[in-house]
Coordinates of C-alpha atoms and ligand atoms in Angstrom, one line a residue:
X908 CA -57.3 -74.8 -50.4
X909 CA -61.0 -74.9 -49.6
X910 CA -62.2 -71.5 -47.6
X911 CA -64.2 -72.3 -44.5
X912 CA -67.4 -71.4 -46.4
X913 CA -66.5 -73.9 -48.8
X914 CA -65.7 -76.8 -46.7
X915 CA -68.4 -79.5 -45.7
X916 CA -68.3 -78.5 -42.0
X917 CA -67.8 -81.8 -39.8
X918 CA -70.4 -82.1 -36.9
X919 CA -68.1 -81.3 -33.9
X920 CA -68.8 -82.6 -30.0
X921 CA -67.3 -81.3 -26.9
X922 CA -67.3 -81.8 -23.1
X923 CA -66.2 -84.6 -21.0
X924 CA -68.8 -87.6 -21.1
X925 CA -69.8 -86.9 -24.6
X926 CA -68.3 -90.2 -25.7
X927 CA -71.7 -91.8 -24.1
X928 CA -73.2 -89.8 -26.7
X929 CA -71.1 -91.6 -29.9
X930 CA -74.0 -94.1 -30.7
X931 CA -76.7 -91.8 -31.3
X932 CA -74.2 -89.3 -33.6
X933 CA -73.4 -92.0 -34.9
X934 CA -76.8 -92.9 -35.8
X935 CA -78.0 -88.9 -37.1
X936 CA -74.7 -89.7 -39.6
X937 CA -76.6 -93.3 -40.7
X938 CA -73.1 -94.9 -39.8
X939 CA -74.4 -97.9 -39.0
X940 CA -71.0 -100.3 -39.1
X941 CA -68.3 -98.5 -38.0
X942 CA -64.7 -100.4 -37.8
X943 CA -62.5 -98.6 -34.7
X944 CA -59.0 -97.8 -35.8
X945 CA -56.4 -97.0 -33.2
X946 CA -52.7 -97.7 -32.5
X947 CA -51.5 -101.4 -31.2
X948 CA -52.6 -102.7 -28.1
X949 CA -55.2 -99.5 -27.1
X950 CA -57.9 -101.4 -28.5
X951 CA -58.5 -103.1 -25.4
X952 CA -58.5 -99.7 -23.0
X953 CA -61.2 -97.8 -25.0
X954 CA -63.8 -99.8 -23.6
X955 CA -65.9 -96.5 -22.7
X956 CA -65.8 -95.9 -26.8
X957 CA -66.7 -99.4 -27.6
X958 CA -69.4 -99.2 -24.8
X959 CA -71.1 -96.5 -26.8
X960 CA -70.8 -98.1 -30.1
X961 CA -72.6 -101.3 -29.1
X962 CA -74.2 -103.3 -31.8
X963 CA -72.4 -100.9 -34.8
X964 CA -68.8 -102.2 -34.1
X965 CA -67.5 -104.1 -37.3
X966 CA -64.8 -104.8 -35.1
X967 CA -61.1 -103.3 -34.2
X968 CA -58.2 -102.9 -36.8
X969 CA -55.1 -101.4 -34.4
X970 CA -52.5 -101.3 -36.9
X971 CA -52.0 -97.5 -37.3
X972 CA -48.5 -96.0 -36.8
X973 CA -46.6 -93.2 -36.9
X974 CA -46.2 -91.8 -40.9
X975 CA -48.8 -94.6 -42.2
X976 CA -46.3 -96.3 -43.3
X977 CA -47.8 -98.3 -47.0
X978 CA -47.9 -101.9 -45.6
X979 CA -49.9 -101.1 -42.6
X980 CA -52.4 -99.7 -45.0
X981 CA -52.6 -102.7 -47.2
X982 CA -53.1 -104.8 -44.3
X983 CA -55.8 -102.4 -43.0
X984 CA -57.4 -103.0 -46.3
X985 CA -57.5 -106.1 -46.4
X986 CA -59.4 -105.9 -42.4
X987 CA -61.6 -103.4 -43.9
X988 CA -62.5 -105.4 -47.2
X989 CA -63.2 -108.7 -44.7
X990 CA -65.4 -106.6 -42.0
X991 CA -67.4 -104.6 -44.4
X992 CA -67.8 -101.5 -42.1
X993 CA -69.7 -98.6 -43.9
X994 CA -67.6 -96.3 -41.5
X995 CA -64.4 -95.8 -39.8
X996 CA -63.9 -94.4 -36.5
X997 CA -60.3 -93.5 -35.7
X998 CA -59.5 -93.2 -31.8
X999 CA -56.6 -91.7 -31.1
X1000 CA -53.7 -89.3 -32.6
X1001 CA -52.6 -88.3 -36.0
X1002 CA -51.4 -91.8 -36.8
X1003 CA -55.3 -93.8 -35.9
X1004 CA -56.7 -90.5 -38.1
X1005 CA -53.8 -90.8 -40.6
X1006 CA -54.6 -94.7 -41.2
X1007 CA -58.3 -94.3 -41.4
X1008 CA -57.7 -90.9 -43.9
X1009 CA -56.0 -93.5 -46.4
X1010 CA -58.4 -95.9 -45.9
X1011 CA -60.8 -94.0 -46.6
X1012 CA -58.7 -92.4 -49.7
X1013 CA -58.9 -96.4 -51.3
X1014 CA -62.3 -97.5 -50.2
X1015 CA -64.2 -94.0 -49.6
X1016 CA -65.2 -94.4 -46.7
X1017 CA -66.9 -91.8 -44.1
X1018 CA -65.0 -91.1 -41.4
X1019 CA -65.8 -90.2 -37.4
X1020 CA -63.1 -89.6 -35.0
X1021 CA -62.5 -89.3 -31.1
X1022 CA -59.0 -87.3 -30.8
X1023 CA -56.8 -88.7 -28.0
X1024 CA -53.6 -86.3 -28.8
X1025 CA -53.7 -83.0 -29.6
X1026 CA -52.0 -83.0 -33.1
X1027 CA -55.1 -81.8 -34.8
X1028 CA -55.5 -84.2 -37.9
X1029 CA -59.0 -84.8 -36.9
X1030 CA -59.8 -81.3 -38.8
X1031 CA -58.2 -81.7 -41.6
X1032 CA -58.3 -83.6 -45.4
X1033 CA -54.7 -83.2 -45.5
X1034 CA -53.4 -87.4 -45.7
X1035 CA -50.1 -89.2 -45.6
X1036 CA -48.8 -92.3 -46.4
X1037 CA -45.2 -93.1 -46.2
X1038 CA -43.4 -95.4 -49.3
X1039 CA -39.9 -96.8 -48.2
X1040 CA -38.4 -93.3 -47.5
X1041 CA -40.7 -91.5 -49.0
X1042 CA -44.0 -89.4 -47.7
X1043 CA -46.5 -89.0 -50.1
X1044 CA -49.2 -86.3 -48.7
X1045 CA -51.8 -84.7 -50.4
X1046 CA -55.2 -82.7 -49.8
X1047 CA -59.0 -84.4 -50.3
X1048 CA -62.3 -83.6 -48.7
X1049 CA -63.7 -86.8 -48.7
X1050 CA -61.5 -88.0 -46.0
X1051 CA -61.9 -84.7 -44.0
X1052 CA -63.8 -86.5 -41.0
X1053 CA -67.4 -85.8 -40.7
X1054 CA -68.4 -86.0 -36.9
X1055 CA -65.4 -85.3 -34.2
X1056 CA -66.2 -86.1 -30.5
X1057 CA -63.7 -84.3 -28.1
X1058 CA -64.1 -86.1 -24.6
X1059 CA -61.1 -85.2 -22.5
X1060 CA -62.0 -87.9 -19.8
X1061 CA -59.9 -89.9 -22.3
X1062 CA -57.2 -87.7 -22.7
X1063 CA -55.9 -88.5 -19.0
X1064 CA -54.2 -91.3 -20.0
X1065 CA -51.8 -89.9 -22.5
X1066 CA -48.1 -89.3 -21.2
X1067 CA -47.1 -85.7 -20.0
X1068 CA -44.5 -86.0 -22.9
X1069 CA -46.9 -87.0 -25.6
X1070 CA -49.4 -84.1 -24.2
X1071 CA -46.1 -81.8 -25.2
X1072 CA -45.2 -82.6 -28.6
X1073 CA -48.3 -83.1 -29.9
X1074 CA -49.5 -80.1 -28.6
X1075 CA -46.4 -78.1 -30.1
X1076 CA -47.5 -79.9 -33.0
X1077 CA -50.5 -77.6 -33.2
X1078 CA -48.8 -74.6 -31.8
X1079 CA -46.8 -75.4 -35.2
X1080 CA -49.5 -75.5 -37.6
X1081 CA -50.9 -72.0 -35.9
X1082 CA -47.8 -70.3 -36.6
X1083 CA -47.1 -71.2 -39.5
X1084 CA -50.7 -70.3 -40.4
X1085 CA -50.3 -66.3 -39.2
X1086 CA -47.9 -65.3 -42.0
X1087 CA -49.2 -67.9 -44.8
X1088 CA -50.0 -66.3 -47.6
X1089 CA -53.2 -64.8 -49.1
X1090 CA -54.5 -66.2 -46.0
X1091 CA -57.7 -67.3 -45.2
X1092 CA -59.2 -64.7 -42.6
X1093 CA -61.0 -67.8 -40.4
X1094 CA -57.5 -69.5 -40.5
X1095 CA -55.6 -66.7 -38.9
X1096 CA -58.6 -66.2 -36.4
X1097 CA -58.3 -70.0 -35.3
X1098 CA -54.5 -69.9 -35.5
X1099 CA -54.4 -66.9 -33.2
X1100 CA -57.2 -68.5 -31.1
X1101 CA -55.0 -72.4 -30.8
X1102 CA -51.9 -70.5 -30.2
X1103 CA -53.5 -68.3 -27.2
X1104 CA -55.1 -71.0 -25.7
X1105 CA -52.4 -74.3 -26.1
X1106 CA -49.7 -71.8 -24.9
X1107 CA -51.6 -71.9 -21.3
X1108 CA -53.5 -75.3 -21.4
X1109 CA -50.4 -77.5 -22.4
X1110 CA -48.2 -76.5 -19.0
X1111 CA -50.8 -76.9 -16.8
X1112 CA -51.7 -80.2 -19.1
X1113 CA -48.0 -81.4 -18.0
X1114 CA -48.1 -80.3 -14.6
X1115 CA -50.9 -82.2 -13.9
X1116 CA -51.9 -84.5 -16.3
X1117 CA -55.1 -85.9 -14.1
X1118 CA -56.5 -81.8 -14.7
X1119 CA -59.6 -82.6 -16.6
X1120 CA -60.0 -79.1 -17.0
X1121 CA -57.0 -78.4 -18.7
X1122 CA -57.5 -81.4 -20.8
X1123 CA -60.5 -79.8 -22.3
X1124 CA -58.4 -76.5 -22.8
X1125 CA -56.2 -78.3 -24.8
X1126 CA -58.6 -80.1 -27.0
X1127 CA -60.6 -76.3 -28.0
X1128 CA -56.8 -75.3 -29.1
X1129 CA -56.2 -78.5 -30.5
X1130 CA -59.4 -78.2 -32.5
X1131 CA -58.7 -74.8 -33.7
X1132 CA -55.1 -75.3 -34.7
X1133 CA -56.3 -77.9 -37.1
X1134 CA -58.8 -75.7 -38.3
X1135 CA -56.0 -73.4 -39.0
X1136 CA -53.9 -76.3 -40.7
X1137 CA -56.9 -77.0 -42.8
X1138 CA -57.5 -73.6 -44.3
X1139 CA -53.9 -72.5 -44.5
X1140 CA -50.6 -73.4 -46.3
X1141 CA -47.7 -74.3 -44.1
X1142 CA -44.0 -72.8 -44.9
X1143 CA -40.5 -73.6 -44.5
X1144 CA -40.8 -74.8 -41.0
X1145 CA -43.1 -77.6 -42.0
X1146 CA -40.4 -78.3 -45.1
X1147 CA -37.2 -78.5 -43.0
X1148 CA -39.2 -80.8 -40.4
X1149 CA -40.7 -83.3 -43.5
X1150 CA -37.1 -83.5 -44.4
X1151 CA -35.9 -84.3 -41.2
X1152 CA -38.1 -87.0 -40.8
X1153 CA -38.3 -88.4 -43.7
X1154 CA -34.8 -88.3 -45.0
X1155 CA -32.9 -88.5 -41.7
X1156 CA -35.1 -90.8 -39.1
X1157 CA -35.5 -87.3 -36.5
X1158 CA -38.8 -87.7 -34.0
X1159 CA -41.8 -86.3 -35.8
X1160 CA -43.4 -83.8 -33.2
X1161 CA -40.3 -83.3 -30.9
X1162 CA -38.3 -82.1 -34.1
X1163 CA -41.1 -79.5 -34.4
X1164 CA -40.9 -78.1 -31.3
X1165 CA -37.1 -77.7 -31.7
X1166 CA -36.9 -76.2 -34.8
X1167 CA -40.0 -73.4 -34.9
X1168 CA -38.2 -71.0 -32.7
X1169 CA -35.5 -70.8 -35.6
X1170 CA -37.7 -70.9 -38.3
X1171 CA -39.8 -67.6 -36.4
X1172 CA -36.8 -65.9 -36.1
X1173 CA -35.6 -66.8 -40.1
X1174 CA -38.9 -64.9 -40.7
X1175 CA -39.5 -62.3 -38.6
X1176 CA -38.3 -59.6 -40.5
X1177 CA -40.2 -60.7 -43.8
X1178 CA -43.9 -60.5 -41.4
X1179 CA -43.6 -58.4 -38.8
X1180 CA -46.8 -58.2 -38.5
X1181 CA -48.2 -62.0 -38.2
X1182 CA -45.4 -62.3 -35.6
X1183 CA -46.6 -59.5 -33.6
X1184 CA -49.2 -61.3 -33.2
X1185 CA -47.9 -64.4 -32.8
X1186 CA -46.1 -62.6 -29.6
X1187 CA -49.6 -61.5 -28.2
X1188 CA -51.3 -64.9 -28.6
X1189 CA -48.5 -66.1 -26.5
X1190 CA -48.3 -63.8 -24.0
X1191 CA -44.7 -62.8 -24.8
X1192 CA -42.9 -59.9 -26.4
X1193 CA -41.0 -61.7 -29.0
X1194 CA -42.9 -64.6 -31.1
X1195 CA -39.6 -66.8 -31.1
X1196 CA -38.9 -66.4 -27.3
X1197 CA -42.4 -67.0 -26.6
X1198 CA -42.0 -70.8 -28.2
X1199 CA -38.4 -70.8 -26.6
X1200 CA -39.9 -70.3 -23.3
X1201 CA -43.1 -72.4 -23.6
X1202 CA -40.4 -75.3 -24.9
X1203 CA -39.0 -74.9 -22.2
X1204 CA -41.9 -74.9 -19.5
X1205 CA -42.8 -78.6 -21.2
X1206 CA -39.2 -79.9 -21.1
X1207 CA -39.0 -80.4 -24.7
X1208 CA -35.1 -81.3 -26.3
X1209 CA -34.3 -78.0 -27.9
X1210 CA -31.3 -79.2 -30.0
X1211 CA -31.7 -80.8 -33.2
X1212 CA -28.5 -82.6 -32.4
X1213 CA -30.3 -84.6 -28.9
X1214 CA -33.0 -85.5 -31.6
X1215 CA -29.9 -87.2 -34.1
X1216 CA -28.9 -84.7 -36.3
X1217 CA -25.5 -85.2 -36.7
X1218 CA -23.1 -82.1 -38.0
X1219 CA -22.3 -84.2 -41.2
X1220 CA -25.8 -84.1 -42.4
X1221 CA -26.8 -80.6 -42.6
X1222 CA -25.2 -79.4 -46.1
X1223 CA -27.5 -82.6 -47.4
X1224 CA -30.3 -81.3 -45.5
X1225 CA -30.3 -78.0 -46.1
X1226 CA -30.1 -79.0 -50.0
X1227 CA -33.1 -80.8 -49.7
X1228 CA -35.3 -78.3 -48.3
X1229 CA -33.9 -75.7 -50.3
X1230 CA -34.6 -77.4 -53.7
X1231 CA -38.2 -77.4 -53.1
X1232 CA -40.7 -75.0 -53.5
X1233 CA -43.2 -74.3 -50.9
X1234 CA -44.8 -70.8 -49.8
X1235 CA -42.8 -68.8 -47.4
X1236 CA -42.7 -65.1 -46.1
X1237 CA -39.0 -64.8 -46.8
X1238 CA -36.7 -66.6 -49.6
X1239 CA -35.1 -69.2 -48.7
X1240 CA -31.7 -70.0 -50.2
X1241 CA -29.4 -72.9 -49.3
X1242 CA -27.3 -71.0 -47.0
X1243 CA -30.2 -69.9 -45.4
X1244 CA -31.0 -73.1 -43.8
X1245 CA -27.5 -74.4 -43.2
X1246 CA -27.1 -72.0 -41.2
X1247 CA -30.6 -72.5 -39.5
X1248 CA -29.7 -75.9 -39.1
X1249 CA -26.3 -75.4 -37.4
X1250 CA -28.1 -73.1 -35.1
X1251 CA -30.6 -75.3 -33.3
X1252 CA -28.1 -78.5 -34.0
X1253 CA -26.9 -77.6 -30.3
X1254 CA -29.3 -74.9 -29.2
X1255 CA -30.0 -74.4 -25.7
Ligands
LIG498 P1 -49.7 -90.6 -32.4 O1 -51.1 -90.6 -33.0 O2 -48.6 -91.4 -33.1 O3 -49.8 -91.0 -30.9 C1 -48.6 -91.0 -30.1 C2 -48.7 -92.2 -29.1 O4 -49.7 -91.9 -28.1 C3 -49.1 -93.5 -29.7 O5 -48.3 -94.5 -29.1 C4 -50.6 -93.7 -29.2 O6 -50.9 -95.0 -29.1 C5 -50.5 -93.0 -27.9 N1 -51.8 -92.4 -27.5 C6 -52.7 -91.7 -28.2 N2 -53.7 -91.3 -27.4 C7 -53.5 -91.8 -26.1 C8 -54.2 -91.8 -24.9 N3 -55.3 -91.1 -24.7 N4 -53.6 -92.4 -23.9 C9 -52.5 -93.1 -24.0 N5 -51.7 -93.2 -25.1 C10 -52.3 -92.6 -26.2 O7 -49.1 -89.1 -32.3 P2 -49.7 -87.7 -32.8 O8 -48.8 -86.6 -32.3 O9 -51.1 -87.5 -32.4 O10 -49.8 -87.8 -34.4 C11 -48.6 -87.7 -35.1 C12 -48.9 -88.1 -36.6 O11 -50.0 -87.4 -37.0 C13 -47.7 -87.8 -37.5 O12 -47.6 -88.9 -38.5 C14 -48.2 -86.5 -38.2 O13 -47.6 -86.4 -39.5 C15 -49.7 -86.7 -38.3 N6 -50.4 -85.5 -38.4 C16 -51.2 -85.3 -39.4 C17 -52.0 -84.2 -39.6 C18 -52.9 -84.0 -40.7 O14 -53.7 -83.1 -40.8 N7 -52.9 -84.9 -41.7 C19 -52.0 -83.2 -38.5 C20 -51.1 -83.4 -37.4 C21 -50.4 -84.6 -37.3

């Protein structure tokens, strides 16, 4: 895990406008052919990126989706290896990052990205691709991206609903950050920070999602919470939620915000502490009732079972999370998470 001091620091841009600005950071990072990734079919509405990158577009590969899943890269590659970019510049959410991470992981390429969502991979060099089944992930600095332009004018766009589970995304990665262990003092800092500020940005973000000024909000707790996912190792909520995924088809970021609240109250008597503080970022008395509540004030499905989990699959579940080994503040044993699991399988 690098420490902050450690890690390259990416050259990070915020305020609404700033995308006008892309072209000449692009130019201070000598990218001088950058090929835009994004998901399919928003190629054609970011003309106010591809205004500013002018004469350095190598062209537009929109094949990223969610997970990366392993063909979509090799078909990426085989864009990249015919447009000859000597950057990539991912617009969008963790899955435009996510496919231009593991290009970059095959053809080392420098990356830039404009976040759209607030699920934070922009600040990290953590990857993914997904085989079959099966996720690989794994940690590298070289596709950490090196210049991040925040502009919420182009956040407007994205759905109330998408607003909310990315953005419990984060609030994920923050908590999980306050009680990881030998913790690095900048990630609890920028967890406490992600979690203070998303927990009052993302309502008024789904109230009204035209509020420019809450956009921005979001993005500064988006930005820290995957600061805090950078520096930090993530427990048994971000386990059980891999294995939910992967193994059983469950929603990505709508599985997170319905299991944390169970996972905060598994651990709150192993860091009392952390969660103390995980209540007073949120303005709440109790960590888990402060997530419960802020689910609730962004209509997020609380039950595992509204997401597909069906009854008959928690003893394989729980197996599965329980066999691996991951850092946590309290053992985990495979009771333990059946019994998590039939608790938010038809929580309210
Ligand atoms: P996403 O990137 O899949 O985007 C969700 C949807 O929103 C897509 O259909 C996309 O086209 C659309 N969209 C994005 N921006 C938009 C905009 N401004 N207007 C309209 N539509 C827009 O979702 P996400 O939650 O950002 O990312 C989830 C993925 O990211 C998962 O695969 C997760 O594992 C990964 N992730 C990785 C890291 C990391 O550090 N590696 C961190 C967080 C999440």
């Amino acid at each position: 895990m690098p420490s902050r001091a450690e890690r390259a620091r990416p050259r990070v841009v915020f305020g609404v406008g700033t995308v006008s600005r892309l072209g000449s950071e692009l130019d201070a990072l000598h990218f001088r052919r950058v090929l835009l990734i994004t998901t399919p079919g928003r190629g054609g509405s970011l003309a106010p990126v591809r205004d500013a990158v002018g004469h350095r577009s190598a062209g537009v590969c929109d094949r990223a989706t969610l997970h990366v899943p392993i063909e979509q890269v090799r078909a990426a590659l085989a864009d990249v290896d015919a447009a000859a970019p000597d950057a990539l510049l991912a617009v969008g959410g963790g899955s435009a990052v996510g496919l231009a991470k593991a290009i970059a992981l095959e053809r080392r390429l420098p990356i830039a990205a404009v976040p759209t969502t607030y699920a934070g991979s922009e600040m990290t060099g953590i990857w993914g691709v997904t085989d079959g089944d099966v996720k690989r992930t794994g940690r590298d600095a070289g596709v950490a991206p090196r210049l991040v332009v925040y502009d919420a004018s182009l956040t407007v766009s994205l759905p109330a609903d998408v607003s909310a589970t990315s953005g419990m995304n984060a609030i994920a990665h923050a908590v999980e950050a306050m009680y990881a262990p030998a913790v690095d003092p900048d990630a609890t800092a920028a967890a406490e920070d992600a979690l203070r500020v998303l927990s009052r940005a993302l309502p008024s973000v789904v109230a009204r999602p035209a509020d420019l000024d809450a956009r921005a909000l979001a993005q500064r707790g988006a930005h820290a919470a995957g600061l805090a996912l950078e520096l930090a190792v993530m427990g048994l909520h971000h386990k059980v939620c891999h294995v939910l995924g992967g193994t059983f088809g469950l929603p990505h970021a709508p599985t997170h915000a319905a299991v944390l609240p169970h996972v905060v109250d598994f651990n709150a008597p192993a860091a009392p502490a952390a969660m103390a503080r995980i209540a007073a970022a949120l303005g709440a008395a109790d960590a888990a009732a402060g997530i419960r509540a802020l689910n609730q004030q962004l209509g997020m499905a609380t039950s595992l079972g509204c997401l597909g989990l069906c009854e008959s699959d928690v003893d394989r579940a729980a197996e599965l999370v329980a066999s691996e080994t991951y850092p946590n503040p309290r053992s985990v044993t495979t009771d333990d998470v059946r019994v998590l699991l039939r608790g938010a399988l038809w929580a309210d």
